[in-house]
GROMACS .gro file of C-alpha atoms in nm:
model
  266
    1MET     CA    1   6.724 -10.619  -8.999
    2GLY     CA    2   7.058 -10.747  -8.866
    3THR     CA    3   7.393 -10.586  -8.803
    4PRO     CA    4   7.711 -10.623  -9.013
    5GLY     CA    5   7.836 -10.875  -8.759
    6ASP     CA    6   7.723 -11.220  -8.650
    7ASP     CA    7   7.355 -11.194  -8.556
    8MET     CA    8   7.120 -11.422  -8.364
    9ILE     CA    9   6.757 -11.351  -8.453
   10SER     CA   10   6.445 -11.539  -8.338
   11ALA     CA   11   6.083 -11.479  -8.434
   12SER     CA   12   5.749 -11.647  -8.370
   13GLY     CA   13   5.386 -11.602  -8.460
   14GLY     CA   14   5.411 -11.616  -8.838
   15LYS     CA   15   5.418 -11.372  -9.131
   16THR     CA   16   5.763 -11.246  -9.035
   17THR     CA   17   6.032 -11.122  -9.276
   18ILE     CA   18   6.397 -11.132  -9.166
   19PHE     CA   19   6.680 -10.945  -9.344
   20PRO     CA   20   7.010 -11.006  -9.165
   21SER     CA   21   7.316 -10.823  -9.290
   22THR     CA   22   7.662 -10.964  -9.358
   23GLY     CA   23   7.807 -11.205  -9.108
   24LYS     CA   24   7.758 -11.556  -8.983
   25ASP     CA   25   7.399 -11.545  -8.864
   26ASP     CA   26   7.182 -11.777  -8.657
   27LEU     CA   27   6.815 -11.732  -8.758
   28THR     CA   28   6.514 -11.910  -8.607
   29VAL     CA   29   6.140 -11.886  -8.678
   30PHE     CA   30   5.888 -12.108  -8.502
   31GLN     CA   31   5.519 -12.148  -8.408
   32GLY     CA   32   5.379 -11.978  -8.712
   33GLY     CA   33   5.397 -11.999  -9.089
   34ASN     CA   34   5.429 -11.777  -9.394
   35ASN     CA   35   5.769 -11.643  -9.290
   36THR     CA   36   6.038 -11.519  -9.526
   37ILE     CA   37   6.409 -11.527  -9.442
   38PHE     CA   38   6.673 -11.358  -9.659
   39ALA     CA   39   7.008 -11.483  -9.533
   40ASN     CA   40   7.181 -11.397  -9.857
   41GLU     CA   41   7.465 -11.156  -9.780
   42GLY     CA   42   7.814 -11.262  -9.689
   43ASN     CA   43   7.974 -11.599  -9.746
   44GLN     CA   44   8.059 -11.711  -9.392
   45GLY     CA   45   7.776 -11.963  -9.366
   46ASP     CA   46   7.447 -11.904  -9.190
   47ARG     CA   47   7.236 -12.131  -8.970
   48VAL     CA   48   6.861 -12.121  -9.034
   49SER     CA   49   6.598 -12.313  -8.835
   50VAL     CA   50   6.228 -12.324  -8.920
   51GLY     CA   51   5.979 -12.511  -8.705
   52MET     CA   52   5.611 -12.569  -8.632
   53GLY     CA   53   5.463 -12.364  -8.914
   54SER     CA   54   5.411 -12.403  -9.287
   55ASN     CA   55   5.456 -12.212  -9.612
   56ASN     CA   56   5.789 -12.054  -9.523
   57THR     CA   57   6.045 -11.928  -9.774
   58VAL     CA   58   6.418 -11.932  -9.705
   59TYR     CA   59   6.687 -11.768  -9.920
   60THR     CA   60   7.054 -11.820  -9.841
   61GLY     CA   61   7.338 -11.685 -10.050
   62VAL     CA   62   7.694 -11.795 -10.107
   63GLY     CA   63   7.840 -11.988  -9.814
   64ASP     CA   64   7.826 -12.319  -9.632
   65ASP     CA   65   7.482 -12.285  -9.478
   66VAL     CA   66   7.296 -12.516  -9.238
   67ILE     CA   67   6.918 -12.522  -9.283
   68THR     CA   68   6.688 -12.727  -9.061
   69VAL     CA   69   6.311 -12.756  -9.104
   70PHE     CA   70   6.113 -12.925  -8.825
   71GLU     CA   71   5.740 -13.006  -8.828
   72SER     CA   72   5.681 -12.755  -9.105
   73ASN     CA   73   5.522 -12.829  -9.443
   74GLU     CA   74   5.514 -12.684  -9.793
   75ASN     CA   75   5.826 -12.472  -9.760
   76LEU     CA   76   6.046 -12.322 -10.031
   77ILE     CA   77   6.421 -12.332  -9.974
   78PHE     CA   78   6.668 -12.156 -10.203
   79ALA     CA   79   7.027 -12.227 -10.098
   80GLY     CA   80   7.305 -12.057 -10.293
   81GLU     CA   81   7.649 -12.178 -10.384
   82GLY     CA   82   7.841 -12.356 -10.112
   83ASP     CA   83   7.856 -12.685  -9.925
   84ASN     CA   84   7.512 -12.664  -9.770
   85GLN     CA   85   7.350 -12.899  -9.517
   86ILE     CA   86   6.971 -12.916  -9.539
   87SER     CA   87   6.760 -13.138  -9.311
   88LEU     CA   88   6.382 -13.179  -9.324
   89VAL     CA   89   6.247 -13.344  -9.010
   90LYS     CA   90   5.877 -13.440  -8.991
   91SER     CA   91   5.811 -13.203  -9.280
   92ASP     CA   92   5.606 -13.273  -9.592
   93ASN     CA   93   5.581 -13.148  -9.949
   94ASN     CA   94   5.876 -12.910  -9.964
   95GLN     CA   95   6.075 -12.774 -10.257
   96ILE     CA   96   6.452 -12.738 -10.228
   97PHE     CA   97   6.674 -12.555 -10.478
   98VAL     CA   98   7.051 -12.550 -10.422
   99GLY     CA   99   7.335 -12.396 -10.618
  100ALA     CA  100   7.674 -12.540 -10.704
  101GLY     CA  101   7.860 -12.710 -10.419
  102ASP     CA  102   7.891 -13.037 -10.233
  103ASP     CA  103   7.555 -13.038 -10.060
  104THR     CA  104   7.402 -13.280  -9.809
  105ILE     CA  105   7.022 -13.300  -9.816
  106SER     CA  106   6.801 -13.531  -9.612
  107THR     CA  107   6.423 -13.562  -9.591
  108GLU     CA  108   6.213 -13.783  -9.365
  109ARG     CA  109   5.868 -13.784  -9.522
  110GLY     CA  110   5.634 -13.617  -9.768
  111ASP     CA  111   5.640 -13.570 -10.142
  112ASN     CA  112   5.937 -13.340 -10.180
  113GLU     CA  113   6.110 -13.194 -10.485
  114ILE     CA  114   6.486 -13.152 -10.474
  115PHE     CA  115   6.680 -12.957 -10.735
  116ALA     CA  116   7.050 -13.007 -10.666
  117GLY     CA  117   7.310 -12.803 -10.851
  118ASP     CA  118   7.651 -12.909 -10.976
  119GLY     CA  119   7.881 -13.071 -10.721
  120ASP     CA  120   7.932 -13.398 -10.538
  121ASP     CA  121   7.603 -13.410 -10.351
  122PHE     CA  122   7.468 -13.655 -10.093
  123ILE     CA  123   7.089 -13.697 -10.097
  124THR     CA  124   6.887 -13.920  -9.863
  125THR     CA  125   6.509 -13.956  -9.850
  126LEU     CA  126   6.318 -14.178  -9.608
  127PHE     CA  127   5.945 -14.181  -9.690
  128GLY     CA  128   5.738 -14.019  -9.962
  129ASP     CA  129   5.718 -14.002 -10.339
  130ASN     CA  130   6.005 -13.765 -10.405
  131ILE     CA  131   6.137 -13.613 -10.728
  132ILE     CA  132   6.512 -13.555 -10.734
  133TYR     CA  133   6.700 -13.360 -11.001
  134MET     CA  134   7.080 -13.371 -10.985
  135GLY     CA  135   7.338 -13.155 -11.157
  136ALA     CA  136   7.682 -13.258 -11.278
  137GLY     CA  137   7.902 -13.428 -11.019
  138ASP     CA  138   7.971 -13.759 -10.849
  139ASP     CA  139   7.653 -13.781 -10.644
  140ARG     CA  140   7.526 -14.033 -10.391
  141ILE     CA  141   7.147 -14.073 -10.384
  142THR     CA  142   6.965 -14.304 -10.143
  143THR     CA  143   6.587 -14.343 -10.127
  144LYS     CA  144   6.445 -14.572  -9.859
  145PHE     CA  145   6.069 -14.601  -9.927
  146GLY     CA  146   5.827 -14.455 -10.178
  147ASP     CA  147   5.780 -14.429 -10.553
  148ASN     CA  148   6.062 -14.189 -10.628
  149VAL     CA  149   6.180 -14.033 -10.954
  150ILE     CA  150   6.552 -13.970 -10.981
  151PHE     CA  151   6.722 -13.770 -11.257
  152ALA     CA  152   7.094 -13.823 -11.205
  153GLY     CA  153   7.311 -13.575 -11.392
  154ALA     CA  154   7.648 -13.626 -11.551
  155GLY     CA  155   7.905 -13.790 -11.324
  156ASP     CA  156   7.990 -14.120 -11.160
  157ASN     CA  157   7.685 -14.154 -10.941
  158LEU     CA  158   7.590 -14.405 -10.673
  159ILE     CA  159   7.212 -14.461 -10.672
  160ASP     CA  160   7.042 -14.686 -10.417
  161ALA     CA  161   6.662 -14.701 -10.446
  162GLN     CA  162   6.574 -14.945 -10.173
  163SER     CA  163   6.196 -14.992 -10.181
  164GLY     CA  164   5.916 -14.872 -10.407
  165ASN     CA  165   5.832 -14.848 -10.774
  166ASN     CA  166   6.109 -14.608 -10.867
  167LYS     CA  167   6.209 -14.444 -11.193
  168ILE     CA  168   6.579 -14.378 -11.238
  169TYR     CA  169   6.728 -14.173 -11.521
  170ALA     CA  170   7.106 -14.199 -11.511
  171GLY     CA  171   7.306 -13.939 -11.700
  172THR     CA  172   7.645 -13.966 -11.862
  173GLY     CA  173   7.901 -14.137 -11.640
  174ASN     CA  174   7.997 -14.465 -11.480
  175ASP     CA  175   7.706 -14.515 -11.244
  176GLN     CA  176   7.631 -14.781 -10.984
  177ILE     CA  177   7.256 -14.844 -10.961
  178THR     CA  178   7.097 -15.072 -10.701
  179THR     CA  179   6.726 -15.124 -10.643
  180GLY     CA  180   6.533 -15.317 -10.379
  181LEU     CA  181   6.171 -15.427 -10.348
  182GLY     CA  182   5.946 -15.289 -10.623
  183ASP     CA  183   5.891 -15.277 -10.997
  184ASP     CA  184   6.155 -15.026 -11.102
  185LEU     CA  185   6.224 -14.856 -11.433
  186ILE     CA  186   6.590 -14.776 -11.502
  187PHE     CA  187   6.731 -14.573 -11.791
  188ALA     CA  188   7.107 -14.620 -11.783
  189GLY     CA  189   7.282 -14.342 -11.970
  190VAL     CA  190   7.610 -14.335 -12.156
  191GLY     CA  191   7.887 -14.492 -11.953
  192ASN     CA  192   8.011 -14.814 -11.798
  193ASN     CA  193   7.737 -14.883 -11.545
  194PHE     CA  194   7.685 -15.147 -11.277
  195ILE     CA  195   7.321 -15.248 -11.221
  196SER     CA  196   7.176 -15.474 -10.953
  197ALA     CA  197   6.797 -15.494 -10.963
  198GLY     CA  198   6.625 -15.627 -10.651
  199ILE     CA  199   6.296 -15.800 -10.581
  200GLY     CA  200   6.032 -15.720 -10.842
  201ASN     CA  201   5.984 -15.711 -11.216
  202ASP     CA  202   6.225 -15.439 -11.318
  203THR     CA  203   6.285 -15.292 -11.662
  204VAL     CA  204   6.622 -15.155 -11.774
  205PHE     CA  205   6.708 -14.953 -12.087
  206LEU     CA  206   7.081 -14.943 -12.158
  207GLY     CA  207   7.283 -14.671 -12.327
  208SER     CA  208   7.623 -14.703 -12.490
  209GLY     CA  209   7.907 -14.831 -12.277
  210ILE     CA  210   8.009 -15.155 -12.109
  211ASP     CA  211   7.735 -15.236 -11.859
  212GLU     CA  212   7.761 -15.501 -11.590
  213PHE     CA  213   7.466 -15.681 -11.425
  214LEU     CA  214   7.430 -15.874 -11.103
  215LEU     CA  215   7.123 -16.102 -11.128
  216LEU     CA  216   6.990 -16.259 -10.810
  217GLU     CA  217   6.773 -16.569 -10.781
  218GLY     CA  218   6.425 -16.546 -10.635
  219GLU     CA  219   6.397 -16.172 -10.685
  220GLY     CA  220   6.204 -16.158 -11.012
  221ALA     CA  221   6.303 -16.132 -11.375
  222VAL     CA  222   6.465 -15.820 -11.519
  223THR     CA  223   6.365 -15.706 -11.867
  224ILE     CA  224   6.669 -15.557 -12.040
  225HIS     CA  225   6.656 -15.343 -12.354
  226GLY     CA  226   6.969 -15.253 -12.549
  227PHE     CA  227   7.193 -15.536 -12.424
  228GLN     CA  228   7.501 -15.560 -12.647
  229SER     CA  229   7.638 -15.910 -12.687
  230GLY     CA  230   8.014 -15.924 -12.650
  231GLN     CA  231   8.019 -15.595 -12.463
  232ASP     CA  232   7.773 -15.599 -12.173
  233VAL     CA  233   7.837 -15.868 -11.914
  234PHE     CA  234   7.685 -16.057 -11.619
  235GLN     CA  235   7.866 -16.105 -11.288
  236ASN     CA  236   7.685 -16.433 -11.231
  237ASN     CA  237   7.841 -16.772 -11.294
  238GLU     CA  238   7.655 -17.079 -11.419
  239LEU     CA  239   7.403 -16.897 -11.638
  240SER     CA  240   7.221 -17.055 -11.930
  241PHE     CA  241   7.054 -16.886 -12.225
  242THR     CA  242   6.750 -16.984 -12.432
  243VAL     CA  243   6.636 -16.801 -12.743
  244SER     CA  244   6.265 -16.717 -12.742
  245GLY     CA  245   6.151 -16.542 -13.059
  246ASN     CA  246   6.369 -16.235 -13.105
  247SER     CA  247   6.475 -16.232 -12.742
  248THR     CA  248   6.688 -16.439 -12.505
  249LEU     CA  249   6.587 -16.576 -12.165
  250VAL     CA  250   6.857 -16.590 -11.897
  251PHE     CA  251   6.833 -16.874 -11.641
  252ALA     CA  252   7.013 -16.954 -11.320
  253GLU     CA  253   7.154 -17.301 -11.266
  254SER     CA  254   6.843 -17.378 -11.057
  255GLY     CA  255   6.618 -17.303 -11.355
  256ASP     CA  256   6.495 -16.973 -11.212
  257ILE     CA  257   6.450 -16.715 -11.488
  258LEU     CA  258   6.661 -16.409 -11.410
  259ALA     CA  259   6.627 -16.184 -11.714
  260THR     CA  260   6.485 -16.135 -12.060
  261LEU     CA  261   6.711 -15.971 -12.319
  262ILE     CA  262   6.484 -15.795 -12.566
  263ASP     CA  263   6.576 -15.820 -12.937
  264VAL     CA  264   6.894 -16.013 -12.857
  265GLN     CA  265   6.971 -16.371 -12.953
  266LEU     CA  266   7.261 -16.533 -12.766
   0.00000   0.00000   0.00000
C-alpha cells in the first residue's frame, strides 16, 4: 500500500499485489510472475515497469501513464483514460486494453491483442500475428511482419501493413492504406480512401466514397470488388483496359496485368 504522495515501490519474486494510493507513482515488479498492480487512483500519470516474469496484470486509472513490459509474457494490461505510452519489449502473447485518449502502443514480438479506445492513437507492431481493434479517431497503425488483423474504427486512419498476409477492416473515414509483401485482404469502409497494395495477390472490397488506387508494376495483380466507374480512380498514367466476361483487366503500358475489376466493364 502506498502513501497519498508520489511513491516508488519495487517488488520481486512473484505473486505480489501492489495498491499505491493517489499520486504520481513509480512501480516496478521483476524476476517473478503472477503479480497484480492497481495504479488506478489519481490522474497525475504513473510509471509501471514489469520484467522477467509472466502472467502479470496491470490496472492504471485516469492519467497519462507509462507502462513498460520487458521479457515477460502473457500479461494483461488495462490502461484507463489518458495519453498512455505502452511498450512491450521481448514479450509475447499479451492483451492490452486502453481507454479514451491519444495512446502510443508498441510491441516487438508475439501474438498480441490490442484494444485501443477512442482517440488519435499510434500503434506499432514488429513481429507476430497481432489482432488490433481501434476506436474512433485519426489513428496511425504500422505492422512490420506477421499475419495481422486490423480493425480500424471511424476516423481518417493511416494504415501501413508492411509484410505478411494481413486482413484490414477500415471503418468510416478517409483512410490511407498501404500494404507490402503478402497476400492481403482489405475491406475499405465508407469514405474517400487511398489504397496502395504491394507485392502479392491482394483482394480489396470497396465501400461507398471516391477511392483512389496506386497500382505498381511487378508486384502482383490486385482483385478489386465494388469499383465504381466514373467515381473511383487510378493514380497511374498509361493504363489500358480489357473486358473479360463480366470483369475488366487493367494493364500497364508494359503489358503487366495490374488489377482485375470484378463485375465492372470499362
